[in-house]
mmCIF file of C-alpha atoms in Angstrom:
data_model
loop_
_atom_site.group_PDB
_atom_site.id
_atom_site.type_symbol
_atom_site.label_atom_id
_atom_site.label_comp_id
_atom_site.label_asym_id
_atom_site.label_seq_id
_atom_site.Cartn_x
_atom_site.Cartn_y
_atom_site.Cartn_z
ATOM 1 C CA MET A 159 52.714 -73.833 22.693
ATOM 2 C CA ARG A 160 53.243 -70.434 22.316
ATOM 3 C CA VAL A 161 56.071 -69.268 19.754
ATOM 4 C CA PRO A 162 58.279 -66.796 21.669
ATOM 5 C CA ARG A 163 58.591 -63.723 20.036
ATOM 6 C CA ILE A 164 62.420 -62.037 20.418
ATOM 7 C CA PHE A 165 63.572 -58.613 19.839
ATOM 8 C CA VAL A 166 67.146 -58.202 18.182
ATOM 9 C CA GLU A 167 68.680 -55.091 16.991
ATOM 10 C CA GLN A 168 70.119 -56.613 13.586
ATOM 11 C CA ASP A 169 68.935 -56.241 9.931
ATOM 12 C CA LEU A 170 66.003 -59.060 9.413
ATOM 13 C CA ALA A 171 65.677 -60.231 5.798
ATOM 14 C CA THR A 172 63.352 -63.310 4.801
ATOM 15 C CA GLY A 173 65.204 -66.638 3.901
ATOM 16 C CA GLN A 174 68.451 -65.256 5.677
ATOM 17 C CA THR A 175 70.731 -67.166 8.235
ATOM 18 C CA LEU A 176 70.978 -65.032 11.289
ATOM 19 C CA THR A 177 73.530 -65.399 14.106
ATOM 20 C CA LEU A 178 71.312 -63.935 17.190
ATOM 21 C CA ASP A 179 73.054 -60.609 18.824
ATOM 22 C CA GLU A 180 74.403 -61.297 22.656
ATOM 23 C CA ARG A 181 71.107 -60.468 24.595
ATOM 24 C CA ALA A 182 68.664 -62.511 22.254
ATOM 25 C CA ALA A 183 70.941 -65.763 21.908
ATOM 26 C CA HIS A 184 71.558 -65.502 25.848
ATOM 27 C CA TYR A 185 67.654 -64.826 26.300
ATOM 28 C CA VAL A 186 66.690 -68.237 23.975
ATOM 29 C CA SER A 187 69.541 -70.399 25.095
ATOM 30 C CA GLN A 188 70.135 -70.059 28.909
ATOM 31 C CA VAL A 189 66.571 -68.453 29.913
ATOM 32 C CA LEU A 190 64.313 -69.905 27.585
ATOM 33 C CA ARG A 191 66.303 -73.389 26.925
ATOM 34 C CA MET A 192 65.394 -73.543 23.670
ATOM 35 C CA ARG A 193 67.915 -75.889 21.659
ATOM 36 C CA ALA A 194 68.016 -76.620 17.369
ATOM 37 C CA GLY A 195 64.722 -77.206 15.699
ATOM 38 C CA ARG A 196 62.764 -74.726 17.992
ATOM 39 C CA GLU A 197 60.519 -72.050 16.068
ATOM 40 C CA LEU A 198 60.548 -68.089 17.335
ATOM 41 C CA ILE A 199 59.600 -64.756 15.819
ATOM 42 C CA LEU A 200 62.047 -62.386 15.245
ATOM 43 C CA PHE A 201 61.161 -58.479 15.088
ATOM 44 C CA ASN A 202 63.733 -55.610 15.219
ATOM 45 C CA GLY A 203 61.205 -52.457 15.168
ATOM 46 C CA ASP A 204 60.743 -52.554 11.148
ATOM 47 C CA GLY A 205 57.021 -53.108 11.779
ATOM 48 C CA HIS A 206 57.629 -56.909 10.382
ATOM 49 C CA ALA A 207 57.670 -60.195 12.198
ATOM 50 C CA TYR A 208 59.942 -62.870 10.990
ATOM 51 C CA PRO A 209 59.158 -67.184 12.058
ATOM 52 C CA ALA A 210 62.488 -68.517 12.253
ATOM 53 C CA THR A 211 64.046 -71.941 13.201
ATOM 54 C CA ILE A 212 66.992 -72.216 15.422
ATOM 55 C CA SER A 213 69.537 -74.421 13.405
ATOM 56 C CA GLU A 214 72.156 -73.881 16.203
ATOM 57 C CA ALA A 215 72.054 -73.325 20.219
ATOM 58 C CA GLY A 216 74.950 -73.314 22.054
ATOM 59 C CA LYS A 217 75.770 -70.910 25.407
ATOM 60 C CA LYS A 218 76.848 -67.958 23.401
ATOM 61 C CA LEU A 219 75.569 -68.321 20.322
ATOM 62 C CA VAL A 220 72.431 -69.422 18.444
ATOM 63 C CA SER A 221 71.562 -69.355 14.611
ATOM 64 C CA CYS A 222 68.306 -68.804 13.006
ATOM 65 C CA GLN A 223 67.275 -69.950 9.550
ATOM 66 C CA LEU A 224 64.511 -67.449 8.663
ATOM 67 C CA SER A 225 61.092 -68.027 6.886
ATOM 68 C CA ASP A 226 60.915 -66.645 3.244
ATOM 69 C CA GLN A 227 58.132 -64.985 4.577
ATOM 70 C CA THR A 228 57.133 -62.744 7.061
ATOM 71 C CA LEU A 229 54.097 -62.937 9.497
ATOM 72 C CA PRO A 230 50.893 -60.976 8.790
ATOM 73 C CA ALA A 231 50.789 -58.045 11.362
ATOM 74 C CA ALA A 232 48.383 -56.091 13.053
ATOM 75 C CA PRO A 233 48.652 -52.830 11.891
ATOM 76 C CA PRO A 234 49.857 -50.075 14.724
ATOM 77 C CA SER A 235 47.180 -47.442 15.842
ATOM 78 C CA PRO A 236 46.421 -45.128 13.385
ATOM 79 C CA LEU A 237 46.556 -42.773 16.155
ATOM 80 C CA ASN A 238 49.946 -40.989 17.719
ATOM 81 C CA ILE A 239 50.126 -40.634 21.321
ATOM 82 C CA GLU A 240 52.621 -39.176 23.610
ATOM 83 C CA LEU A 241 52.407 -40.192 27.038
ATOM 84 C CA ALA A 242 54.128 -37.255 28.991
ATOM 85 C CA ILE A 243 54.395 -37.839 32.572
ATOM 86 C CA GLY A 244 56.200 -37.204 35.729
ATOM 87 C CA ILE A 245 58.434 -40.088 37.335
ATOM 88 C CA SER A 246 57.648 -41.668 39.987
ATOM 89 C CA LYS A 247 59.053 -44.223 42.875
ATOM 90 C CA GLY A 248 59.333 -47.822 42.725
ATOM 91 C CA ASP A 249 58.629 -50.032 39.870
ATOM 92 C CA ARG A 250 55.122 -47.772 39.260
ATOM 93 C CA PHE A 251 57.131 -46.128 36.510
ATOM 94 C CA ASP A 252 58.278 -49.504 34.922
ATOM 95 C CA TRP A 253 54.353 -50.711 35.386
ATOM 96 C CA VAL A 254 53.262 -47.296 33.185
ATOM 97 C CA ILE A 255 56.093 -47.762 30.685
ATOM 98 C CA GLN A 256 54.692 -51.385 30.395
ATOM 99 C CA LYS A 257 51.014 -51.140 29.906
ATOM 100 C CA ALA A 258 51.269 -47.868 27.736
ATOM 101 C CA THR A 259 53.585 -50.013 25.456
ATOM 102 C CA GLU A 260 51.006 -52.856 25.422
ATOM 103 C CA LEU A 261 47.916 -49.794 24.810
ATOM 104 C CA GLY A 262 49.857 -48.507 21.782
ATOM 105 C CA VAL A 263 51.342 -45.593 22.524
ATOM 106 C CA SER A 264 54.150 -43.798 20.209
ATOM 107 C CA LYS A 265 56.181 -42.195 22.454
ATOM 108 C CA ILE A 266 56.746 -41.668 26.664
ATOM 109 C CA THR A 267 58.529 -39.018 27.786
ATOM 110 C CA PRO A 268 59.590 -39.137 31.629
ATOM 111 C CA LEU A 269 59.233 -35.663 33.457
ATOM 112 C CA PHE A 270 60.585 -33.895 35.975
ATOM 113 C CA THR A 271 57.951 -31.735 37.724
ATOM 114 C CA GLU A 272 57.491 -29.774 40.848
ATOM 115 C CA ARG A 273 56.292 -32.585 43.090
ATOM 116 C CA VAL A 274 58.809 -35.414 41.657
ATOM 117 C CA ASP A 275 60.807 -37.086 44.277
ATOM 118 C CA VAL A 276 63.166 -38.904 42.215
ATOM 119 C CA LYS A 277 66.637 -37.547 41.161
ATOM 120 C CA LEU A 278 68.409 -38.712 38.174
ATOM 121 C CA SER A 279 71.601 -37.057 36.175
ATOM 122 C CA GLY A 280 74.274 -38.222 34.402
ATOM 123 C CA GLU A 281 75.476 -42.091 34.666
ATOM 124 C CA ARG A 282 72.271 -42.675 36.968
ATOM 125 C CA GLN A 283 69.980 -41.721 34.500
ATOM 126 C CA GLU A 284 71.374 -42.925 31.193
ATOM 127 C CA LYS A 285 71.176 -46.577 33.546
ATOM 128 C CA LYS A 286 67.508 -45.560 34.113
ATOM 129 C CA GLN A 287 67.069 -44.880 30.534
ATOM 130 C CA ARG A 288 68.214 -48.351 29.386
ATOM 131 C CA HIS A 289 66.130 -50.197 32.050
ATOM 132 C CA TRP A 290 63.004 -48.348 30.567
ATOM 133 C CA GLN A 291 64.370 -49.301 27.196
ATOM 134 C CA GLN A 292 64.266 -52.816 28.066
ATOM 135 C CA ILE A 293 60.485 -52.703 29.698
ATOM 136 C CA MET A 294 59.331 -51.586 26.814
ATOM 137 C CA ILE A 295 61.225 -54.006 24.446
ATOM 138 C CA SER A 296 59.680 -56.305 26.825
ATOM 139 C CA ALA A 297 56.483 -55.276 26.758
ATOM 140 C CA CYS A 298 56.717 -55.440 22.595
ATOM 141 C CA GLU A 299 57.364 -59.111 22.830
ATOM 142 C CA GLN A 300 54.802 -60.015 25.250
ATOM 143 C CA SER A 301 52.040 -58.106 23.491
ATOM 144 C CA GLY A 302 52.823 -58.533 19.596
ATOM 145 C CA ARG A 303 53.862 -55.425 18.875
ATOM 146 C CA ASN A 304 56.634 -54.848 15.799
ATOM 147 C CA ASP A 305 57.031 -51.063 16.255
ATOM 148 C CA LEU A 306 59.195 -49.806 19.135
ATOM 149 C CA VAL A 307 57.840 -46.911 21.351
ATOM 150 C CA ASP A 308 59.914 -43.832 21.451
ATOM 151 C CA ILE A 309 61.323 -43.388 25.214
ATOM 152 C CA GLY A 310 62.205 -40.091 25.368
ATOM 153 C CA ASP A 311 65.201 -38.700 27.300
ATOM 154 C CA ALA A 312 63.724 -37.591 31.033
ATOM 155 C CA CYS A 313 63.348 -33.567 31.035
ATOM 156 C CA ARG A 314 62.313 -30.922 32.896
ATOM 157 C CA LEU A 315 58.493 -30.348 32.331
ATOM 158 C CA ASP A 316 59.261 -26.489 31.199
ATOM 159 C CA ASP A 317 61.543 -27.769 28.198
ATOM 160 C CA TRP A 318 59.226 -30.434 27.213
ATOM 161 C CA TYR A 319 56.811 -28.125 26.030
ATOM 162 C CA SER A 320 58.481 -26.812 23.107
ATOM 163 C CA SER A 321 58.576 -29.676 21.222
ATOM 164 C CA LEU A 322 54.766 -29.878 21.037
ATOM 165 C CA SER A 323 52.849 -30.297 17.866
ATOM 166 C CA SER A 324 49.687 -32.454 18.698
ATOM 167 C CA ASP A 325 46.474 -31.921 17.422
ATOM 168 C CA ILE A 326 44.630 -32.283 20.949
ATOM 169 C CA LYS A 327 46.651 -31.784 24.342
ATOM 170 C CA LEU A 328 45.405 -33.187 27.491
ATOM 171 C CA VAL A 329 45.915 -32.492 30.992
ATOM 172 C CA LEU A 330 45.135 -34.635 33.709
ATOM 173 C CA CYS A 331 43.273 -32.317 36.318
ATOM 174 C CA PRO A 332 41.322 -34.431 38.962
ATOM 175 C CA SER A 333 39.825 -31.481 40.178
ATOM 176 C CA LEU A 334 37.820 -30.653 36.852
ATOM 177 C CA ASN A 335 34.184 -30.339 37.402
ATOM 178 C CA GLU A 336 33.226 -30.170 33.879
ATOM 179 C CA GLN A 337 32.674 -32.513 30.866
ATOM 180 C CA LEU A 338 35.860 -32.407 28.140
ATOM 181 C CA ALA A 339 35.006 -29.884 25.436
ATOM 182 C CA VAL A 340 36.585 -31.673 22.263
ATOM 183 C CA ASN A 341 34.537 -32.723 19.232
ATOM 184 C CA ASN A 342 34.526 -36.124 17.744
ATOM 185 C CA ASP A 343 36.470 -35.373 14.716
ATOM 186 C CA ALA A 344 39.487 -37.714 13.599
ATOM 187 C CA ALA A 345 42.747 -36.941 15.248
ATOM 188 C CA ASN A 346 46.305 -37.991 13.860
ATOM 189 C CA ASN A 347 48.210 -36.955 16.905
ATOM 190 C CA ILE A 348 47.315 -36.779 20.838
ATOM 191 C CA THR A 349 49.639 -35.763 23.963
ATOM 192 C CA LEU A 350 48.627 -36.790 27.528
ATOM 193 C CA LEU A 351 50.483 -34.954 30.227
ATOM 194 C CA VAL A 352 50.293 -36.660 33.243
ATOM 195 C CA GLY A 353 51.577 -35.803 37.257
ATOM 196 C CA PRO A 354 53.446 -37.989 39.642
ATOM 197 C CA GLU A 355 51.944 -38.627 43.224
ATOM 198 C CA GLY A 356 50.615 -35.975 43.892
ATOM 199 C CA GLY A 357 49.461 -34.608 40.509
ATOM 200 C CA LEU A 358 50.704 -31.535 38.902
ATOM 201 C CA SER A 359 50.588 -28.226 40.817
ATOM 202 C CA ASP A 360 47.873 -25.786 40.539
ATOM 203 C CA GLU A 361 50.453 -23.849 38.420
ATOM 204 C CA GLU A 362 51.249 -26.366 35.904
ATOM 205 C CA ILE A 363 48.209 -27.146 35.045
ATOM 206 C CA ALA A 364 47.456 -23.094 34.804
ATOM 207 C CA TYR A 365 50.421 -23.197 32.630
ATOM 208 C CA SER A 366 49.249 -26.329 30.551
ATOM 209 C CA LEU A 367 46.295 -24.545 29.980
ATOM 210 C CA LYS A 368 47.731 -21.170 28.847
ATOM 211 C CA GLN A 369 49.897 -23.613 26.302
ATOM 212 C CA GLY A 370 46.679 -25.159 24.571
ATOM 213 C CA PHE A 371 46.191 -28.088 26.748
ATOM 214 C CA LEU A 372 42.461 -29.184 27.382
ATOM 215 C CA ALA A 373 41.723 -30.528 30.927
ATOM 216 C CA LEU A 374 40.814 -34.082 31.172
ATOM 217 C CA GLN A 375 39.089 -35.512 33.986
ATOM 218 C CA LEU A 376 38.704 -39.146 34.856
ATOM 219 C CA GLY A 377 35.693 -39.528 36.727
ATOM 220 C CA PRO A 378 34.923 -39.213 40.623
ATOM 221 C CA ARG A 379 37.155 -41.800 42.249
ATOM 222 C CA VAL A 380 41.338 -40.834 42.330
ATOM 223 C CA LEU A 381 43.509 -43.100 40.743
ATOM 224 C CA ARG A 382 47.095 -43.630 41.386
ATOM 225 C CA THR A 383 49.415 -42.235 39.137
ATOM 226 C CA GLU A 384 50.142 -45.622 37.644
ATOM 227 C CA THR A 385 46.155 -46.232 37.022
ATOM 228 C CA ALA A 386 45.357 -42.464 35.649
ATOM 229 C CA PRO A 387 47.352 -42.592 32.290
ATOM 230 C CA ILE A 388 46.140 -46.233 31.518
ATOM 231 C CA ALA A 389 42.722 -45.079 31.845
ATOM 232 C CA ALA A 390 42.978 -42.250 29.666
ATOM 233 C CA ILE A 391 45.337 -43.877 27.055
ATOM 234 C CA SER A 392 42.122 -46.623 26.870
ATOM 235 C CA ILE A 393 40.039 -43.416 26.598
ATOM 236 C CA VAL A 394 42.100 -42.127 24.309
ATOM 237 C CA GLN A 395 42.081 -45.376 21.947
ATOM 238 C CA HIS A 396 38.837 -45.686 21.880
ATOM 239 C CA ARG A 397 37.755 -42.316 20.972
ATOM 240 C CA TRP A 398 39.999 -41.579 18.055
ATOM 241 C CA GLY A 399 42.161 -45.091 17.668
ATOM 242 C CA ASP A 400 41.825 -48.631 17.219
ATOM 243 C CA MET A 401 40.036 -49.707 20.815
ATOM 244 C CA GLY A 402 36.597 -50.686 20.283
ATOM 245 C CA TRP A 403 34.036 -52.444 22.278
#
């Protein structure tokens, strides 16, 4: 039986006795319905995984005894990938966050671009940011990641450019008719810029190219906004990161 992985917003140390925070306790006792004696794995984003045994499990209180050793963990990708993507409607954006987390990106920045048809501000935006954070955490729990993805605050595309410092910057451009001209030298930081439904406008693509972006085309087929970034991340991880055949 697979041992559940649980994220906690608490300091963790080998050998300690820990009372789980409210979110984790509810999930363990009410959703998974785990009882005393069951094993689980705790992580908090510090890069380690802590095996633990439940010592007490009630409706609102769950206590665990952590093992004297952490689990050996797969190292994070040597490549820092920022995915900057236009916000899409419905659950498409949730799906992108989930899969991008599984594929090892370091940061996801939601963007308001010319063709974004989603209105977010104030309390509604804060609620959406918390929702995206939870999607990311759930993906880390499922995929075995012990580090967390930085979910940036949603911002305008024009404002986002000033924060860039990547070795390689790629913008998805479906109309490109030539191969990507970039060498295979090692890269440490890569930025991927992807549009929403309908893609980036011609003006946005042109401005990105002036900012030093390279145009990336993903073959002859038109990909959905939730498919294109996943394909691009996979290509980048294979070429410069930790994905192989």
